[in-house]
Amino acid sequence: MTNTVPHLRSRMMIPIGLGFLILCVLGIILTYHLQQRLVNNATADRINSASRLFYQFLNLEAENLEIKSTNYLYDPALQAAFLAGDRATLLQNALPAFKRIKARYDITHFYFHLPDGTCFLRVHDPDRHSDIIYRDTMIQAQSTGAPAHGIELGPLGTFTLRAVTPWFSEGKLIGYIELGKEIDQLAPKLHNTLGVEFIFAINKKNLDRTLWEEGMRAMGTTGNWELYPYHIIATSTLPDHPELLKPILNEHKDFHQNTFFDLTDSKQTLRAGCLPLRDAGGNDVGEMIIASDFTSFAINRKMFIILIVVTTILISTIYLGIYLYIGWQEGKINDYHAKLSAEIDEHKKTGQELIRHRDQLDQLVTERTAELEKALAEVKVLSGFLPICASCKNIRNDDGSWEQIESYISHHSDMVFSHGYCPNCAKEIYADFRKT
């Protein structure tokens, strides 16, 4: 007998399981991408907001530098020493003012330049002078005759906010006064104000390694040029930025504005993005990485993933139990069906055997019937009620006519009659004959 037991596991449970698995996978993927998109959008908004506030903050700081520069434009002692070309006297008069503004306003650079852009005095570094300044802020001030400001990349890989103000005496340009503030001094203020982390990564192609290493030694800092393959970190508000940034800066040479990534350690998770870092001339010199604390979101996302995994395991366990239970029931049904099939097959064999015996009996009966019919055809039997005439002893046959008894018996049997006289009849018939 053909096994026609329905396989519920293969026909129902497997498709249901596959459908559930596909739905779970699609749900997890869609949920993850939706969350990722929301996070990226939130990160992009925060980065753009931080970038706008950053440049607004720089403009305010630059305006403050320009305002402070005007305080020295009209100082007669400074003007007299500068016009006289007396560098020592100029340094002596400017140094106290520089110390005050450095302590109060974190101003780190104070220059006096000649009209052709030659540096006459660096108050913050008096031993270096007489070099021509080719910075964009200086070129803008020379070309426009108006104050110019912007961030400039120095040979040490540091960013400095610079404000260059033309210096006039009796309507004649006599030089320029320049004040500068390191971004190192601005980054903590930005961090405290905006609540985000700032990392300024400078592309190495814009620096001279020898000058950079000499500058690091002069500043008492042990910079590691080989820490990252393509960048050096000029400024960072992250205390542990070297290890946090390694996976990103080791992988990327150039960043795009829509590049987002996670900075993760055992304490926190930061969601970061990049913006091009441009100097006062609009040149891309590196990347400004802005990172926000997404630790709570990362924890919630991890808990969500754990919940999804636990739920999936629980449902899968229930499904597996149902699957095994149905398999066990199918096994019992299959065993019962196998027994029933065996019995049916046995009954079929018995029926076929009975049919075979019946056919044999029918054949035997047919043969015997034929033999009997043949025998009956050869044998004629007289039986039943015979009407005999009481006088002449004739017999009435089937068609109602009368015939002699020997004729009737001859027609209904194979008997042959011979005629003669019995002694009594002979005496009676031949009595007269004897007398004669």
Coordinates of C-alpha atoms in Angstrom, one line a residue:
M1 CA 0.0 0.0 0.0
T2 CA 1.3 3.5 -0.9
N3 CA 2.2 5.7 2.1
T4 CA -0.1 8.7 1.8
V5 CA 0.3 10.0 5.4
P6 CA 0.5 13.9 5.2
H7 CA 3.9 15.2 6.4
L8 CA 2.9 18.3 8.5
R9 CA 6.4 19.2 9.3
S10 CA 7.5 19.4 5.6
R11 CA 4.2 20.9 4.4
M12 CA 3.4 23.3 7.1
M13 CA 6.1 23.7 9.8
I14 CA 9.1 24.2 7.5
P15 CA 7.3 26.9 5.4
I16 CA 6.1 28.6 8.6
G17 CA 9.6 28.4 10.1
L18 CA 11.2 29.8 7.0
G19 CA 8.6 32.6 6.8
F20 CA 9.2 33.4 10.5
L21 CA 13.0 33.4 10.0
I22 CA 12.7 35.7 6.9
L23 CA 10.4 38.1 8.8
C24 CA 12.8 38.1 11.8
V25 CA 15.8 38.8 9.6
L26 CA 14.0 41.5 7.6
G27 CA 12.7 43.1 10.8
I28 CA 16.1 43.2 12.4
I29 CA 17.7 44.5 9.2
L30 CA 15.0 47.2 8.7
T31 CA 15.1 48.2 12.4
Y32 CA 18.8 48.4 12.4
H33 CA 18.9 50.5 9.2
L34 CA 16.1 52.7 10.5
Q35 CA 17.9 53.3 13.8
Q36 CA 21.2 53.9 11.9
R37 CA 19.5 56.4 9.7
L38 CA 18.0 58.2 12.6
V39 CA 21.4 58.2 14.4
N40 CA 23.2 59.4 11.3
N41 CA 20.6 62.2 10.8
A42 CA 20.9 63.2 14.4
T43 CA 24.7 63.1 14.1
A44 CA 24.7 65.1 10.9
D45 CA 22.4 67.8 12.5
R46 CA 24.6 68.0 15.5
I47 CA 27.8 68.2 13.5
N48 CA 26.4 70.9 11.2
S49 CA 25.2 72.8 14.2
A50 CA 28.5 72.4 15.9
S51 CA 30.3 73.5 12.8
R52 CA 28.3 76.6 12.4
L53 CA 28.7 77.5 16.0
F54 CA 32.4 76.8 15.7
Y55 CA 32.9 79.3 12.9
Q56 CA 30.7 81.8 14.6
F57 CA 32.8 81.4 17.7
L58 CA 36.0 81.9 15.6
N59 CA 34.6 85.0 14.1
L60 CA 33.7 86.4 17.5
E61 CA 37.2 85.5 18.8
A62 CA 38.8 87.1 15.7
E63 CA 36.8 90.3 16.2
N64 CA 38.0 90.3 19.8
L65 CA 41.6 90.0 18.6
E66 CA 41.1 92.8 16.1
I67 CA 39.7 95.0 18.9
K68 CA 42.6 94.2 21.1
S69 CA 45.0 95.0 18.2
T70 CA 43.6 98.5 18.0
N71 CA 44.7 99.1 21.6
Y72 CA 48.3 99.0 20.3
L73 CA 47.9 100.9 17.1
Y74 CA 47.8 104.1 19.0
D75 CA 50.4 103.4 21.6
P76 CA 53.1 106.1 21.1
A77 CA 55.9 104.1 22.7
L78 CA 55.3 101.1 20.5
Q79 CA 54.9 103.3 17.4
A80 CA 58.1 105.2 18.1
A81 CA 60.2 102.1 18.6
F82 CA 58.8 100.4 15.5
L83 CA 59.4 103.4 13.3
A84 CA 62.9 103.8 14.7
G85 CA 63.6 100.1 13.9
D86 CA 64.5 99.6 17.5
R87 CA 63.6 95.9 18.0
A88 CA 64.9 95.7 21.6
T89 CA 62.9 98.7 22.8
L90 CA 59.8 97.5 21.0
L91 CA 60.1 94.1 22.7
Q92 CA 60.7 95.8 26.1
N93 CA 57.5 97.9 25.6
A94 CA 55.3 95.1 24.1
L95 CA 56.3 92.2 26.3
P96 CA 54.3 93.3 29.4
A97 CA 51.2 93.8 27.3
F98 CA 51.7 90.4 25.7
K99 CA 52.0 88.7 29.1
R100 CA 48.7 90.4 30.3
I101 CA 46.7 89.4 27.2
K102 CA 48.2 85.9 27.3
A103 CA 47.2 85.3 30.9
R104 CA 43.8 86.9 30.5
Y105 CA 42.7 86.0 27.0
D106 CA 44.9 83.0 26.1
I107 CA 46.5 85.0 23.2
T108 CA 49.6 83.1 22.2
H109 CA 51.0 85.1 19.3
F110 CA 52.0 88.8 19.0
Y111 CA 53.7 90.1 15.8
F112 CA 54.9 93.4 14.4
H113 CA 55.3 93.2 10.6
L114 CA 56.7 95.7 8.1
P115 CA 54.6 96.9 5.1
D116 CA 56.2 94.3 2.8
G117 CA 55.2 91.4 5.1
T118 CA 58.6 91.0 6.8
C119 CA 58.3 90.0 10.4
F120 CA 60.0 92.7 12.4
L121 CA 59.3 91.2 15.8
R122 CA 57.7 88.1 17.3
V123 CA 57.0 89.2 20.9
H124 CA 56.2 85.6 21.8
D125 CA 59.5 84.3 20.1
P126 CA 61.8 87.3 19.8
D127 CA 64.8 85.3 18.4
R128 CA 62.9 84.6 15.2
H129 CA 62.5 87.7 12.9
S130 CA 63.2 89.2 9.5
D131 CA 61.4 86.4 7.6
I132 CA 58.7 87.2 5.1
I133 CA 55.2 86.1 6.1
Y134 CA 53.2 84.5 3.3
R135 CA 50.1 83.5 5.3
D136 CA 46.7 84.1 3.7
T137 CA 45.6 86.5 6.5
M138 CA 48.7 88.7 5.8
I139 CA 48.1 88.6 2.1
Q140 CA 44.4 89.6 2.5
A141 CA 45.3 92.5 4.8
Q142 CA 47.9 93.7 2.3
S143 CA 45.6 93.4 -0.6
T144 CA 42.5 95.0 1.0
G145 CA 44.1 97.4 3.4
A146 CA 41.6 96.2 6.0
P147 CA 41.8 93.8 8.9
A148 CA 41.8 90.1 8.0
H149 CA 41.4 87.1 10.1
G150 CA 41.2 83.3 9.8
I151 CA 42.7 80.1 11.0
E152 CA 46.2 79.2 9.7
L153 CA 48.2 76.0 9.8
G154 CA 51.6 76.5 11.3
P155 CA 54.8 74.4 10.5
L156 CA 54.2 72.6 13.8
G157 CA 50.9 71.3 12.7
T158 CA 49.0 73.6 15.0
F159 CA 46.1 75.7 14.1
T160 CA 46.1 79.4 15.1
L161 CA 43.4 81.9 14.8
R162 CA 45.1 85.0 13.5
A163 CA 43.9 88.6 13.1
V164 CA 46.1 91.0 11.1
T165 CA 45.4 94.7 11.4
P166 CA 47.0 97.4 9.2
W167 CA 48.9 100.0 11.2
F168 CA 48.7 103.5 10.0
S169 CA 50.4 106.7 11.2
E170 CA 49.3 110.1 9.8
G171 CA 47.4 108.2 7.1
K172 CA 50.4 106.3 5.9
L173 CA 50.7 102.5 6.2
I174 CA 53.7 101.8 8.5
G175 CA 53.1 98.0 9.1
Y176 CA 50.8 95.4 10.6
I177 CA 50.1 94.2 14.1
E178 CA 49.0 90.5 14.3
L179 CA 47.6 88.7 17.3
G180 CA 46.9 84.9 17.3
K181 CA 45.3 82.4 19.5
E182 CA 46.0 78.6 19.3
I183 CA 43.0 76.4 18.6
D184 CA 44.2 74.4 21.6
Q185 CA 43.0 77.3 23.7
L186 CA 39.7 77.5 21.9
A187 CA 38.8 73.8 21.7
P188 CA 38.0 73.3 25.4
K189 CA 35.8 76.4 25.4
L190 CA 33.9 75.0 22.4
H191 CA 33.7 71.6 24.1
N192 CA 32.2 73.1 27.3
T193 CA 29.8 75.3 25.4
L194 CA 28.5 72.9 22.7
G195 CA 28.9 69.6 24.6
V196 CA 30.7 67.9 21.7
E197 CA 34.3 66.6 21.2
F198 CA 36.6 68.3 18.6
I199 CA 39.5 66.6 17.0
F200 CA 41.6 68.4 14.4
A201 CA 43.4 65.9 12.2
I202 CA 46.0 67.5 9.9
N203 CA 47.0 65.7 6.7
K204 CA 50.7 65.0 6.7
K205 CA 51.2 66.2 3.1
N206 CA 50.8 69.8 4.4
L207 CA 53.6 69.4 6.9
D208 CA 57.4 69.0 6.9
R209 CA 58.3 66.1 9.2
T210 CA 61.7 67.5 10.2
L211 CA 60.2 70.9 11.2
W212 CA 57.3 69.3 12.9
E213 CA 59.5 67.0 15.0
E214 CA 61.8 70.0 15.9
G215 CA 58.8 72.0 16.9
M216 CA 57.5 69.2 19.1
R217 CA 60.9 69.0 20.9
A218 CA 61.1 72.8 21.3
M219 CA 57.6 72.7 22.9
G220 CA 58.7 69.9 25.2
T221 CA 56.2 67.5 23.5
T222 CA 57.1 64.0 22.3
G223 CA 55.1 63.8 19.1
N224 CA 54.9 60.5 17.3
W225 CA 54.9 61.1 13.5
E226 CA 54.2 57.4 12.8
L227 CA 51.2 57.1 15.1
Y228 CA 48.8 57.4 12.2
P229 CA 49.7 56.7 8.5
Y230 CA 48.2 59.9 7.0
H231 CA 47.4 62.4 9.8
I232 CA 48.8 64.0 12.9
I233 CA 46.4 65.3 15.6
A234 CA 46.8 69.0 16.1
T235 CA 44.2 69.4 18.8
S236 CA 41.8 67.1 20.6
T237 CA 39.4 67.4 23.5
L238 CA 39.4 63.7 23.9
P239 CA 41.9 62.6 26.6
D240 CA 42.4 59.1 25.1
H241 CA 42.2 60.0 21.5
P242 CA 45.2 58.0 20.2
E243 CA 43.6 54.6 20.8
L244 CA 40.1 55.8 20.0
L245 CA 41.1 57.2 16.6
K246 CA 43.4 54.4 15.5
P247 CA 40.8 52.2 13.8
I248 CA 39.5 55.2 11.9
L249 CA 42.6 57.1 11.0
N250 CA 44.5 53.9 10.1
E251 CA 41.8 53.0 7.6
H252 CA 40.9 56.3 6.0
K253 CA 43.2 58.6 4.1
D254 CA 40.6 61.1 3.1
F255 CA 37.2 61.6 4.7
H256 CA 33.9 62.7 3.2
Q257 CA 31.4 65.0 4.7
N258 CA 28.8 62.2 5.1
T259 CA 31.2 59.8 6.7
F260 CA 30.0 58.6 10.1
F261 CA 31.7 56.2 12.5
D262 CA 31.8 55.1 16.1
L263 CA 34.6 55.8 18.6
T264 CA 34.2 53.2 21.3
D265 CA 36.2 52.2 24.4
S266 CA 35.2 50.5 27.7
K267 CA 33.8 53.7 29.1
Q268 CA 31.8 55.4 26.3
T269 CA 30.6 55.3 22.7
L270 CA 30.9 58.4 20.6
R271 CA 29.2 58.9 17.2
A272 CA 31.5 61.0 15.1
G273 CA 31.5 62.6 11.7
C274 CA 33.9 64.7 9.6
L275 CA 34.0 68.1 8.0
P276 CA 36.8 69.5 5.9
L277 CA 39.2 71.6 7.8
R278 CA 40.0 74.7 5.8
D279 CA 42.5 77.5 6.4
A280 CA 41.9 81.2 5.8
G281 CA 42.7 80.7 2.1
G282 CA 39.9 78.0 1.8
N283 CA 42.5 75.2 1.4
D284 CA 41.6 71.8 2.8
V285 CA 44.4 70.9 5.2
G286 CA 42.8 68.1 7.1
E287 CA 39.6 67.0 8.9
M288 CA 37.6 68.4 11.7
I289 CA 36.2 65.4 13.5
I290 CA 33.2 66.2 15.7
A291 CA 32.0 63.5 18.1
S292 CA 28.9 63.3 20.3
D293 CA 28.3 61.0 23.3
F294 CA 26.0 58.2 22.2
T295 CA 26.7 55.9 25.1
S296 CA 23.1 55.8 26.3
F297 CA 21.8 55.1 22.8
A298 CA 24.5 52.4 22.3
I299 CA 23.4 50.8 25.5
N300 CA 19.7 51.0 24.5
R301 CA 20.6 49.6 21.0
K302 CA 22.5 46.8 22.6
M303 CA 19.6 46.0 25.0
F304 CA 17.3 46.0 22.0
I305 CA 19.5 43.6 20.1
I306 CA 19.7 41.3 23.2
L307 CA 15.9 41.5 23.5
I308 CA 15.5 40.5 19.8
V309 CA 18.0 37.7 20.2
V310 CA 16.3 36.4 23.4
T311 CA 12.9 36.6 21.8
T312 CA 14.1 34.9 18.7
I313 CA 15.7 32.1 20.8
L314 CA 12.5 31.7 22.9
I315 CA 10.2 31.6 19.8
S316 CA 12.7 29.2 18.1
T317 CA 12.7 27.0 21.1
I318 CA 8.9 26.9 21.1
Y319 CA 8.9 26.2 17.4
L320 CA 11.5 23.5 17.8
G321 CA 9.4 21.9 20.5
I322 CA 6.3 22.0 18.3
Y323 CA 8.3 20.7 15.4
L324 CA 9.6 17.7 17.4
Y325 CA 6.2 17.0 18.9
I326 CA 4.6 16.9 15.5
G327 CA 7.4 14.7 14.3
W328 CA 6.8 12.4 17.3
Q329 CA 3.1 12.3 16.5
E330 CA 3.8 11.7 12.8
G331 CA 6.1 8.8 13.8
K332 CA 3.3 7.2 15.8
I333 CA 0.9 7.8 12.9
N334 CA 3.4 6.4 10.5
D335 CA 3.9 3.3 12.7
Y336 CA 0.2 2.8 12.9
H337 CA -0.2 3.4 9.2
A338 CA 2.6 0.9 8.5
K339 CA 0.8 -1.7 10.7
L340 CA -2.5 -1.0 9.1
S341 CA -0.9 -1.1 5.6
A342 CA 0.6 -4.5 6.5
E343 CA -2.7 -5.8 7.7
I344 CA -4.5 -4.5 4.6
D345 CA -1.8 -6.1 2.5
E346 CA -2.2 -9.3 4.4
H347 CA -6.0 -9.1 4.0
K348 CA -5.5 -8.4 0.3
K349 CA -3.3 -11.5 0.0
T350 CA -5.9 -13.5 1.9
G351 CA -8.7 -12.1 -0.4
Q352 CA -6.6 -12.9 -3.5
E353 CA -6.0 -16.4 -2.1
L354 CA -9.8 -16.8 -1.5
I355 CA -10.6 -15.5 -4.9
R356 CA -8.1 -18.0 -6.4
H357 CA -9.7 -20.8 -4.4
R358 CA -13.2 -19.6 -5.3
D359 CA -12.1 -19.6 -9.0
Q360 CA -10.7 -23.1 -8.6
L361 CA -14.0 -24.2 -6.9
D362 CA -16.0 -22.5 -9.6
Q363 CA -13.9 -24.3 -12.2
L364 CA -14.4 -27.6 -10.3
V365 CA -18.1 -27.0 -10.0
T366 CA -18.4 -26.1 -13.6
E367 CA -16.5 -29.3 -14.5
R368 CA -18.7 -31.4 -12.2
T369 CA -21.8 -29.7 -13.4
A370 CA -20.8 -30.5 -17.0
E371 CA -20.2 -34.1 -16.1
L372 CA -23.5 -34.3 -14.2
E373 CA -25.3 -32.7 -17.1
K374 CA -23.7 -35.1 -19.4
A375 CA -24.6 -38.0 -17.1
L376 CA -28.2 -36.7 -16.8
A377 CA -28.4 -36.4 -20.5
E378 CA -27.6 -40.1 -20.7
V379 CA -29.8 -41.2 -17.8
K380 CA -33.6 -40.9 -17.9
V381 CA -35.4 -41.3 -14.6
L382 CA -39.1 -42.1 -14.1
S383 CA -40.5 -40.4 -11.0
G384 CA -43.7 -38.8 -9.8
F385 CA -47.4 -39.6 -10.2
L386 CA -48.4 -41.8 -13.3
P387 CA -52.1 -41.9 -14.3
I388 CA -52.9 -45.5 -15.4
C389 CA -56.1 -46.7 -16.8
A390 CA -57.6 -49.3 -14.5
S391 CA -59.0 -51.3 -17.3
C392 CA -56.6 -51.3 -20.2
K393 CA -53.6 -50.2 -18.1
N394 CA -52.6 -47.4 -20.6
I395 CA -50.8 -44.3 -19.2
R396 CA -51.7 -40.7 -19.8
N397 CA -48.6 -38.9 -21.1
D398 CA -47.6 -35.2 -20.7
D399 CA -49.7 -33.9 -23.6
G400 CA -52.8 -35.7 -22.2
S401 CA -53.0 -38.6 -24.7
W402 CA -53.0 -42.2 -23.7
E403 CA -50.4 -44.7 -24.7
Q404 CA -49.4 -48.2 -23.7
I405 CA -47.4 -48.4 -20.6
E406 CA -44.4 -50.1 -22.4
S407 CA -44.4 -47.3 -25.0
Y408 CA -44.4 -44.6 -22.3
I409 CA -41.6 -46.3 -20.3
S410 CA -39.6 -46.7 -23.5
H411 CA -39.9 -43.0 -24.3
H412 CA -38.8 -42.0 -20.8
S413 CA -36.0 -44.5 -20.3
D414 CA -33.6 -46.7 -22.1
M415 CA -35.5 -49.8 -21.2
V416 CA -36.3 -52.3 -23.9
F417 CA -39.4 -54.5 -23.6
S418 CA -39.8 -58.1 -24.8
H419 CA -43.3 -59.5 -25.0
G420 CA -44.4 -62.9 -23.7
Y421 CA -47.1 -64.5 -21.4
C422 CA -46.9 -65.2 -17.8
P423 CA -48.0 -68.7 -16.8
N424 CA -51.4 -67.5 -15.6
C425 CA -52.1 -65.6 -18.8
A426 CA -50.8 -68.5 -20.8
K427 CA -53.2 -70.8 -19.1
E428 CA -56.0 -68.5 -19.6
I429 CA -55.2 -67.6 -23.2
Y430 CA -54.3 -70.9 -24.3
A431 CA -56.9 -72.9 -22.4
D432 CA -59.1 -73.4 -25.3
F433 CA -56.1 -74.2 -27.5
R434 CA -55.2 -77.0 -25.2
K435 CA -58.7 -78.3 -25.4
T436 CA -58.5 -78.6 -29.1

